[in-house]
mmCIF file of C-alpha atoms in Angstrom:
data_model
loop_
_atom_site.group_PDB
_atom_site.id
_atom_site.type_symbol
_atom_site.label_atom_id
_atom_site.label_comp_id
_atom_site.label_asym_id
_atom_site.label_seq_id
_atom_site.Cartn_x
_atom_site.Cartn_y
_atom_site.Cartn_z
ATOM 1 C CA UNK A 118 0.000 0.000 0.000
ATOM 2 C CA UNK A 119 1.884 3.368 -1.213
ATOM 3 C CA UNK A 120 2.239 6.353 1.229
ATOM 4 C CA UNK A 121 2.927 9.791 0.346
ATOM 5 C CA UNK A 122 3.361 13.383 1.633
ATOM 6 C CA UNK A 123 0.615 15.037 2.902
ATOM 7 C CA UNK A 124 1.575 18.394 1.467
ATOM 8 C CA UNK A 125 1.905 17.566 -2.483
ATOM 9 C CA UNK A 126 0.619 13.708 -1.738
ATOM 10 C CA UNK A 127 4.006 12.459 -3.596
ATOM 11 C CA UNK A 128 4.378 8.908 -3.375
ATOM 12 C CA UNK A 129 7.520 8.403 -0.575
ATOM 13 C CA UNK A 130 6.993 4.738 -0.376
ATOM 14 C CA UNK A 131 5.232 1.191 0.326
ATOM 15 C CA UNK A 132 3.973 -0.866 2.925
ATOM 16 C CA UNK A 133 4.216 -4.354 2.608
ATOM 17 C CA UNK A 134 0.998 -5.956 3.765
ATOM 18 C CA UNK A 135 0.883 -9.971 4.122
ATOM 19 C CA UNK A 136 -2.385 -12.118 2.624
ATOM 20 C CA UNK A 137 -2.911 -15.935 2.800
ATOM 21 C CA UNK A 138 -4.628 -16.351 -0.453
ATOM 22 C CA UNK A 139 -6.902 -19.647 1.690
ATOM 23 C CA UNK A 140 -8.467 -21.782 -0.967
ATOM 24 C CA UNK A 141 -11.347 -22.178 0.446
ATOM 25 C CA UNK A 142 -11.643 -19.267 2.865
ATOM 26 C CA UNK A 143 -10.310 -16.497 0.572
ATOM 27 C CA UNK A 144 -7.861 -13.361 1.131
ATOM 28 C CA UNK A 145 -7.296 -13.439 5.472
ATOM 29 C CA UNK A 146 -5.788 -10.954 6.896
ATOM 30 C CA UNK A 147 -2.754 -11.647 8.884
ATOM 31 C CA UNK A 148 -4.573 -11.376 12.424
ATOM 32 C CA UNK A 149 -6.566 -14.087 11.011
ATOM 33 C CA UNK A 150 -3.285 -16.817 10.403
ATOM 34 C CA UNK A 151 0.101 -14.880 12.240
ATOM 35 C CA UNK A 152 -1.333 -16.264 16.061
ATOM 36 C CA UNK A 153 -1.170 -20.322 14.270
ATOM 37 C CA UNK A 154 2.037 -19.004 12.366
ATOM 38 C CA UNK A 155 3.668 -18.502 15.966
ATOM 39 C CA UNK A 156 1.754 -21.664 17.850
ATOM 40 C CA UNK A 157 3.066 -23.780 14.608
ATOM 41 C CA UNK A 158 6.483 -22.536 14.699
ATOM 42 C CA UNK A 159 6.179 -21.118 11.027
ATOM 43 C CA UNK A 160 6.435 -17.345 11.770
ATOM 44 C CA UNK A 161 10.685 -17.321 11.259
ATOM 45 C CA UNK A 162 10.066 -18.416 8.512
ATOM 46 C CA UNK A 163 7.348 -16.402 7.207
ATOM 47 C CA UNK A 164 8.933 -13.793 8.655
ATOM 48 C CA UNK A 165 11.521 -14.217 6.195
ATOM 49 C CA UNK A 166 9.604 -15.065 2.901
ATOM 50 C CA UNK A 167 7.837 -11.481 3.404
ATOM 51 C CA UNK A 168 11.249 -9.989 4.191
ATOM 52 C CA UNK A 169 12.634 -11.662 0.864
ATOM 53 C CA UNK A 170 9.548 -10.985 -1.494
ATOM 54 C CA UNK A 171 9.428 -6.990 -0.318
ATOM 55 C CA UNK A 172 13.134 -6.587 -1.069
ATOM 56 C CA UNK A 173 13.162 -8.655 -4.051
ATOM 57 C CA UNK A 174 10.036 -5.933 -4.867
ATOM 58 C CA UNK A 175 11.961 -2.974 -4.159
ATOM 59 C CA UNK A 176 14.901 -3.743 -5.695
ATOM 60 C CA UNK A 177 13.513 -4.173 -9.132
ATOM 61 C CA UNK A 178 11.888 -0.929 -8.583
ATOM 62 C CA UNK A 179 14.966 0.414 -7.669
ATOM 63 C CA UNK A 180 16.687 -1.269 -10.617
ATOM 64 C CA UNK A 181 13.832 0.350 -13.024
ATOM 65 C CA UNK A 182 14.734 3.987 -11.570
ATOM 66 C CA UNK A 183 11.870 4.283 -9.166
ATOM 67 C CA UNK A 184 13.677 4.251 -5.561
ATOM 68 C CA UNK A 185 10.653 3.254 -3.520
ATOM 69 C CA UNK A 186 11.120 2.698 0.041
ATOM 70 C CA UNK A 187 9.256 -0.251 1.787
ATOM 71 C CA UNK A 188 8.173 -1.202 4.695
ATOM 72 C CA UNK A 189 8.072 -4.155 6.520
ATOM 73 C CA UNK A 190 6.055 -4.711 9.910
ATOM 74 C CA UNK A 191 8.377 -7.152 12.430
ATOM 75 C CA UNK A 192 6.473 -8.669 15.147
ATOM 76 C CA UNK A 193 7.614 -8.874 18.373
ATOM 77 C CA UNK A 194 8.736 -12.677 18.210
ATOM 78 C CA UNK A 195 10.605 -11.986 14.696
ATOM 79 C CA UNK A 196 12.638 -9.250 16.574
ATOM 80 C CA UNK A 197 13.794 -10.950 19.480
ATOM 81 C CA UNK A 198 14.745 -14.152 18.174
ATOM 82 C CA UNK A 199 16.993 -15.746 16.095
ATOM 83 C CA UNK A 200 19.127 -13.146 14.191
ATOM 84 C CA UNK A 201 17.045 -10.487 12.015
ATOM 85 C CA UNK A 202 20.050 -7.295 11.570
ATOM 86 C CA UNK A 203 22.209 -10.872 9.785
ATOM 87 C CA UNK A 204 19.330 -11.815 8.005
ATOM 88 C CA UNK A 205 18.513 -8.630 6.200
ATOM 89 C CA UNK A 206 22.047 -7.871 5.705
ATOM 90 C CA UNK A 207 22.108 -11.098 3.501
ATOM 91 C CA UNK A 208 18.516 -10.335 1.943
ATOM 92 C CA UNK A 209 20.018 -6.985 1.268
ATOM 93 C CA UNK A 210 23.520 -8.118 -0.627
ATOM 94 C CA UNK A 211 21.688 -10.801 -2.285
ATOM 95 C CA UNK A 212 19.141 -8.248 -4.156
ATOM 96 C CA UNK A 213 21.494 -5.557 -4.346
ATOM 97 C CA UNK A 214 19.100 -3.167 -2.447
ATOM 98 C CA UNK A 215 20.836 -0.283 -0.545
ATOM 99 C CA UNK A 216 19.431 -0.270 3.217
ATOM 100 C CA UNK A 217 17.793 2.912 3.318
ATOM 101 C CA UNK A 218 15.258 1.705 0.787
ATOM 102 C CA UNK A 219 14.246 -1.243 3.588
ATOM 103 C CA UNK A 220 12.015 0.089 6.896
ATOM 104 C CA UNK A 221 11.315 -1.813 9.523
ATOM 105 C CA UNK A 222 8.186 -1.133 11.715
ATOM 106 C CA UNK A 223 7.433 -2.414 14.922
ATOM 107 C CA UNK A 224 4.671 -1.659 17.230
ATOM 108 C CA UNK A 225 4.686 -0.600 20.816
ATOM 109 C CA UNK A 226 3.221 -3.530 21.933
ATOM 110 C CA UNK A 227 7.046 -5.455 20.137
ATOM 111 C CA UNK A 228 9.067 -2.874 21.779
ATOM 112 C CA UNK A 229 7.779 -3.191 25.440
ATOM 113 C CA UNK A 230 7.427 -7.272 25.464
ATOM 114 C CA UNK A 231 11.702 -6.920 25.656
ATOM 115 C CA UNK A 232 12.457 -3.508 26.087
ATOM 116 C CA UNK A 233 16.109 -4.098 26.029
ATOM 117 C CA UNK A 234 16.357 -7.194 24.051
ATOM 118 C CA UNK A 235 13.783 -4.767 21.297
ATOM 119 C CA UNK A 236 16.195 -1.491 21.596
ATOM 120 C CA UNK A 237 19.595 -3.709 20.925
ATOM 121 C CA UNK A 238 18.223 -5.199 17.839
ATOM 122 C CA UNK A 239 16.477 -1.647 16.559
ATOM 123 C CA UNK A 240 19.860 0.014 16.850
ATOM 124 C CA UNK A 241 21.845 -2.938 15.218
ATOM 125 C CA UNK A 242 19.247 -2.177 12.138
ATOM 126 C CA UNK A 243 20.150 1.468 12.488
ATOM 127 C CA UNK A 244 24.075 0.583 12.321
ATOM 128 C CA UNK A 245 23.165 -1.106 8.968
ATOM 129 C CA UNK A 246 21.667 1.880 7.745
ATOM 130 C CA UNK A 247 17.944 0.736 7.614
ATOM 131 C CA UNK A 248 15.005 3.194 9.176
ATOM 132 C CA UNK A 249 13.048 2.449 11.927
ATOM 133 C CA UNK A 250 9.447 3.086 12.640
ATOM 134 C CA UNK A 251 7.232 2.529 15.308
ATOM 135 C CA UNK A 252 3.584 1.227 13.945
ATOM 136 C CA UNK A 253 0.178 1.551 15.304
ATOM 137 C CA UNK A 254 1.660 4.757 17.543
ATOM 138 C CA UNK A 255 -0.919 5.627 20.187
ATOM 139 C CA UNK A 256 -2.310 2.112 20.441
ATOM 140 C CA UNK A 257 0.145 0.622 23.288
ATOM 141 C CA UNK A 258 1.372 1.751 26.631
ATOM 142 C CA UNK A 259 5.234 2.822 25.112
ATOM 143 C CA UNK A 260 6.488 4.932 27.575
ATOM 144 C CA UNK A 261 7.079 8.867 26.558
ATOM 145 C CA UNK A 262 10.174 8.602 28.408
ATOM 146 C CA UNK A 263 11.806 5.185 26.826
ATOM 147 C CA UNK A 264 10.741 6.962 23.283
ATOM 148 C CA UNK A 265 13.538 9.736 23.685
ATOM 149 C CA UNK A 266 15.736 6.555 23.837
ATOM 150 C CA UNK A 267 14.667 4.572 21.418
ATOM 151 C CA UNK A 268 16.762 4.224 17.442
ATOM 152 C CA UNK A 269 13.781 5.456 15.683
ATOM 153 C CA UNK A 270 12.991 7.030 12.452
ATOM 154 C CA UNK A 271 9.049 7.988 12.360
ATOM 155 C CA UNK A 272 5.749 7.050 14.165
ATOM 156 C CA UNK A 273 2.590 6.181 12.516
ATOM 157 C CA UNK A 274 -0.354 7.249 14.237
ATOM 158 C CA UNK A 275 -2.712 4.466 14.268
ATOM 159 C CA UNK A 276 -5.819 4.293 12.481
ATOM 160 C CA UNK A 277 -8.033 4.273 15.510
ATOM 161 C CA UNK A 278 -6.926 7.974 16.037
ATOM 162 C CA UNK A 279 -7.296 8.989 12.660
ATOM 163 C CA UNK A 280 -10.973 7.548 11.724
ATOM 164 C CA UNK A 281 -12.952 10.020 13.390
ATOM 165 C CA UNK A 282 -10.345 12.797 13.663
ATOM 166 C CA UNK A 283 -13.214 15.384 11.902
ATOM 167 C CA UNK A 284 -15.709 14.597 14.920
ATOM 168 C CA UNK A 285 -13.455 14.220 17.740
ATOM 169 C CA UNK A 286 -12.072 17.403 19.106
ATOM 170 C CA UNK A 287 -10.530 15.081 22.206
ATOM 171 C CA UNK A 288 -8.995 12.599 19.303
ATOM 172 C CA UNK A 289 -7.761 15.811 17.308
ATOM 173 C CA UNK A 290 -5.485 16.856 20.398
ATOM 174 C CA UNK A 291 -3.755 13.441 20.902
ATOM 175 C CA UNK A 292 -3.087 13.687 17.390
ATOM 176 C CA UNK A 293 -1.281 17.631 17.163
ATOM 177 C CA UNK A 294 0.609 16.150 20.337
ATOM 178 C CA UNK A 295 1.831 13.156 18.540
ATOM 179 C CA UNK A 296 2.812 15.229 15.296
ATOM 180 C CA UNK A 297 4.080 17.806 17.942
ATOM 181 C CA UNK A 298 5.601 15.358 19.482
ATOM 182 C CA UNK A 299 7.477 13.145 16.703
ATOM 183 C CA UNK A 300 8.662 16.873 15.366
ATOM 184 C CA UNK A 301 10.587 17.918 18.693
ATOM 185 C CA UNK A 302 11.813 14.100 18.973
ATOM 186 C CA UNK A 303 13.027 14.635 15.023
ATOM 187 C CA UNK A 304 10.957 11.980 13.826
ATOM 188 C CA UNK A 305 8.394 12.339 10.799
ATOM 189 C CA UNK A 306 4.904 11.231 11.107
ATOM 190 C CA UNK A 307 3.031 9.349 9.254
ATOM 191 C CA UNK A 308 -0.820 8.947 9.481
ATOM 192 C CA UNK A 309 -2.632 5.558 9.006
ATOM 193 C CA UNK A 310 -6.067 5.001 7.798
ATOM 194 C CA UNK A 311 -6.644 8.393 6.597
ATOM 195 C CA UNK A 312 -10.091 7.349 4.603
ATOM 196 C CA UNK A 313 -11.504 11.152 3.336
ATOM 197 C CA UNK A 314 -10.409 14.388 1.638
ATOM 198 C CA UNK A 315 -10.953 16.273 4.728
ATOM 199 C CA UNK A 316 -9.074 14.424 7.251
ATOM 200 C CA UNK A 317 -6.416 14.435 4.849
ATOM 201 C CA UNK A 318 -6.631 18.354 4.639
ATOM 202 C CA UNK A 319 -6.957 18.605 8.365
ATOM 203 C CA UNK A 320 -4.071 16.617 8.956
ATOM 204 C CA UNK A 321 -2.220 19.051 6.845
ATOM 205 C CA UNK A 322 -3.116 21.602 8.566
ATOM 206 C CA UNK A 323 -1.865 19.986 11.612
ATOM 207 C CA UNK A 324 1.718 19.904 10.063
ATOM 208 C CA UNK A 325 1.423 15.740 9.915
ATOM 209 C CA UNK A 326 4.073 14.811 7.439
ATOM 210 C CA UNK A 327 2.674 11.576 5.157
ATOM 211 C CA UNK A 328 -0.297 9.765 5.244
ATOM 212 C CA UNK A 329 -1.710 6.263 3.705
ATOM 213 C CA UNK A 330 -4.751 4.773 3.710
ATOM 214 C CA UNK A 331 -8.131 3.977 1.305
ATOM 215 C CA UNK A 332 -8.005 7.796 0.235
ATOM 216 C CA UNK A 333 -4.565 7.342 -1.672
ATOM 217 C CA UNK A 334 -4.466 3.949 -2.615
ATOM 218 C CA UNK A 335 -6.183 0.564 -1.308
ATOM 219 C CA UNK A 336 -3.500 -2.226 -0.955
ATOM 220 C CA UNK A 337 -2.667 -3.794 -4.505
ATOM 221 C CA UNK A 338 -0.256 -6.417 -5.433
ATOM 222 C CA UNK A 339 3.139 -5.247 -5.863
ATOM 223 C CA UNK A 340 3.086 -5.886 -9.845
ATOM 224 C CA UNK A 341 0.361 -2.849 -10.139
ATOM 225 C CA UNK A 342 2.941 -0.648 -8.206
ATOM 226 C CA UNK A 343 4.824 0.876 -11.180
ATOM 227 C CA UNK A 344 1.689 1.244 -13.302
ATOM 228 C CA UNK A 345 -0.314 3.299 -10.256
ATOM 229 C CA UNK A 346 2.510 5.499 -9.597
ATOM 230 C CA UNK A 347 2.892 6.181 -12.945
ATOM 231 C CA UNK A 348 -1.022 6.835 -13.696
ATOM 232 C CA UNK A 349 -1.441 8.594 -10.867
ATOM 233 C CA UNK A 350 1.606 10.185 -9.525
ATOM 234 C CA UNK A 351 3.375 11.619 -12.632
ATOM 235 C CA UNK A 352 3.377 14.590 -11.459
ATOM 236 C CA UNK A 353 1.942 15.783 -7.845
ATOM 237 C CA UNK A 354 -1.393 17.363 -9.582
ATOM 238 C CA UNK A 355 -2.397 14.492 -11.687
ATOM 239 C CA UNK A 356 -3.408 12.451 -8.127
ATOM 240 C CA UNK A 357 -6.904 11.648 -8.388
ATOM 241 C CA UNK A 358 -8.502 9.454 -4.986
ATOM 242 C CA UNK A 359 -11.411 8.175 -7.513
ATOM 243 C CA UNK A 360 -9.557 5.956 -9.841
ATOM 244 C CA UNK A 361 -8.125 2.544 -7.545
ATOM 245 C CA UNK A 362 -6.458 -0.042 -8.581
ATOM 246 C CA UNK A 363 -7.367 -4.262 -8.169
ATOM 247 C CA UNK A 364 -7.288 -4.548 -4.543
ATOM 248 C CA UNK A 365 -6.747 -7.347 -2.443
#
């Protein structure tokens, strides 16, 4: 799913979002399959097929001349065990994809089941040169004070903030702080879930610095990547939120 800048809505990057294509039960959702992933043992691995097939993505973008950024959400399991900074450095070589063009997000909720163990591996991904971002921001219980500390590039304020940020004047002020917040900390902010014109327009006006969501783009299969981008994001005043791609 492509994210952009609020101000001039150009593209900045990707999310990587993981679907079980079930053949009886559809496209699930990864809440719907990542608990029996980690029950069965499976969710190294998986860890590392989504890893591979996002890099593998990026760096054929990369190789085409379009330097797309993407994303890649850890979970808290994937970041404490096993070696992830050694795996991604071999992902990396192996595709020939410089690190900046990689992010890792974690949520609050990964951070504060190892606090230490969370902070050591987040700033051995920094040493390799790879961004860090903290998802689903204002969710969890991440202490204000262990944030200052943390190797972090951006939050993303989490969806449940941002869905009725129009009607909710108490919503609107966790979100300024948070964008206030991120700004003093040098972090950019990113908003999630932004669905309508006029959130998007209010969180510009709040000084929020990207956004993604159903507004920009719906999630699409990383094929249809070049193509939107290049419908729809030739240049910043061609972007029009009425023409979507397939979705997933």
């Amino acid at each position: 799913q492509p994210k952009a800048q609020i101000a001039g809505r150009h593209v900045t990057g990707v999310e990587a979002l993981v679907r079980w294509r079930h053949p009886t039960r559809g496209v699930l959702a990864p809440d719907l399959f990542i608990p029996l992933a980690e029950s069965t043992g499976l969710l190294g691995p998986l860890t590392h097929w989504v890893l591979s097939r996002a890099i593998e993505d990026a760096a054929h973008w990369h190789r085409g001349g379009l330097p797309l950024s993407v994303a890649v959400n850890v979970s808290p399991r994937s970041l404490i065990e096993g070696d992830l900074p050694a795996a991604i450095v071999c992902l990396l070589a192996k595709c020939g994809l410089p690190s900046r063009l990689l992010e890792v997000e974690v949520t609050e909720t990964a951070i504060m089941t190892d606090p230490a163990g969370s902070s050591n591996v987040l700033r051995q991904l920094r040493a390799i040169g790879i961004p860090i971002s903290i998802d689903d921001f204002g969710s969890g219980y991440t202490s204000l004070g262990y944030l200052k500390t943390l190797p972090i590039d951006a939050l993303k304020i989490d969806r449940s903030l941002i869905s009725d940020l129009t009607a909710d004047d108490k919503g609107l002020a966790v979100t300024q702080s948070i964008i206030d917040l991120g700004h003093r900390l040098g972090l950019t902010v990113l908003a999630e879930g932004v669905e309508t014109e006029e959130t998007w327009r209010l969180l510009e006006s709040l000084g929020c610095d990207e956004g993604q969501g159903y507004l920009l783009a719906r999630p699409m299969p990383a094929e249809h990547i070049e193509g939107w981008i290049t419908s729809h994001q030739h240049s910043r005043e061609s972007w029009d939120p009425t023409v979507q791609p397939t979705t997933l």
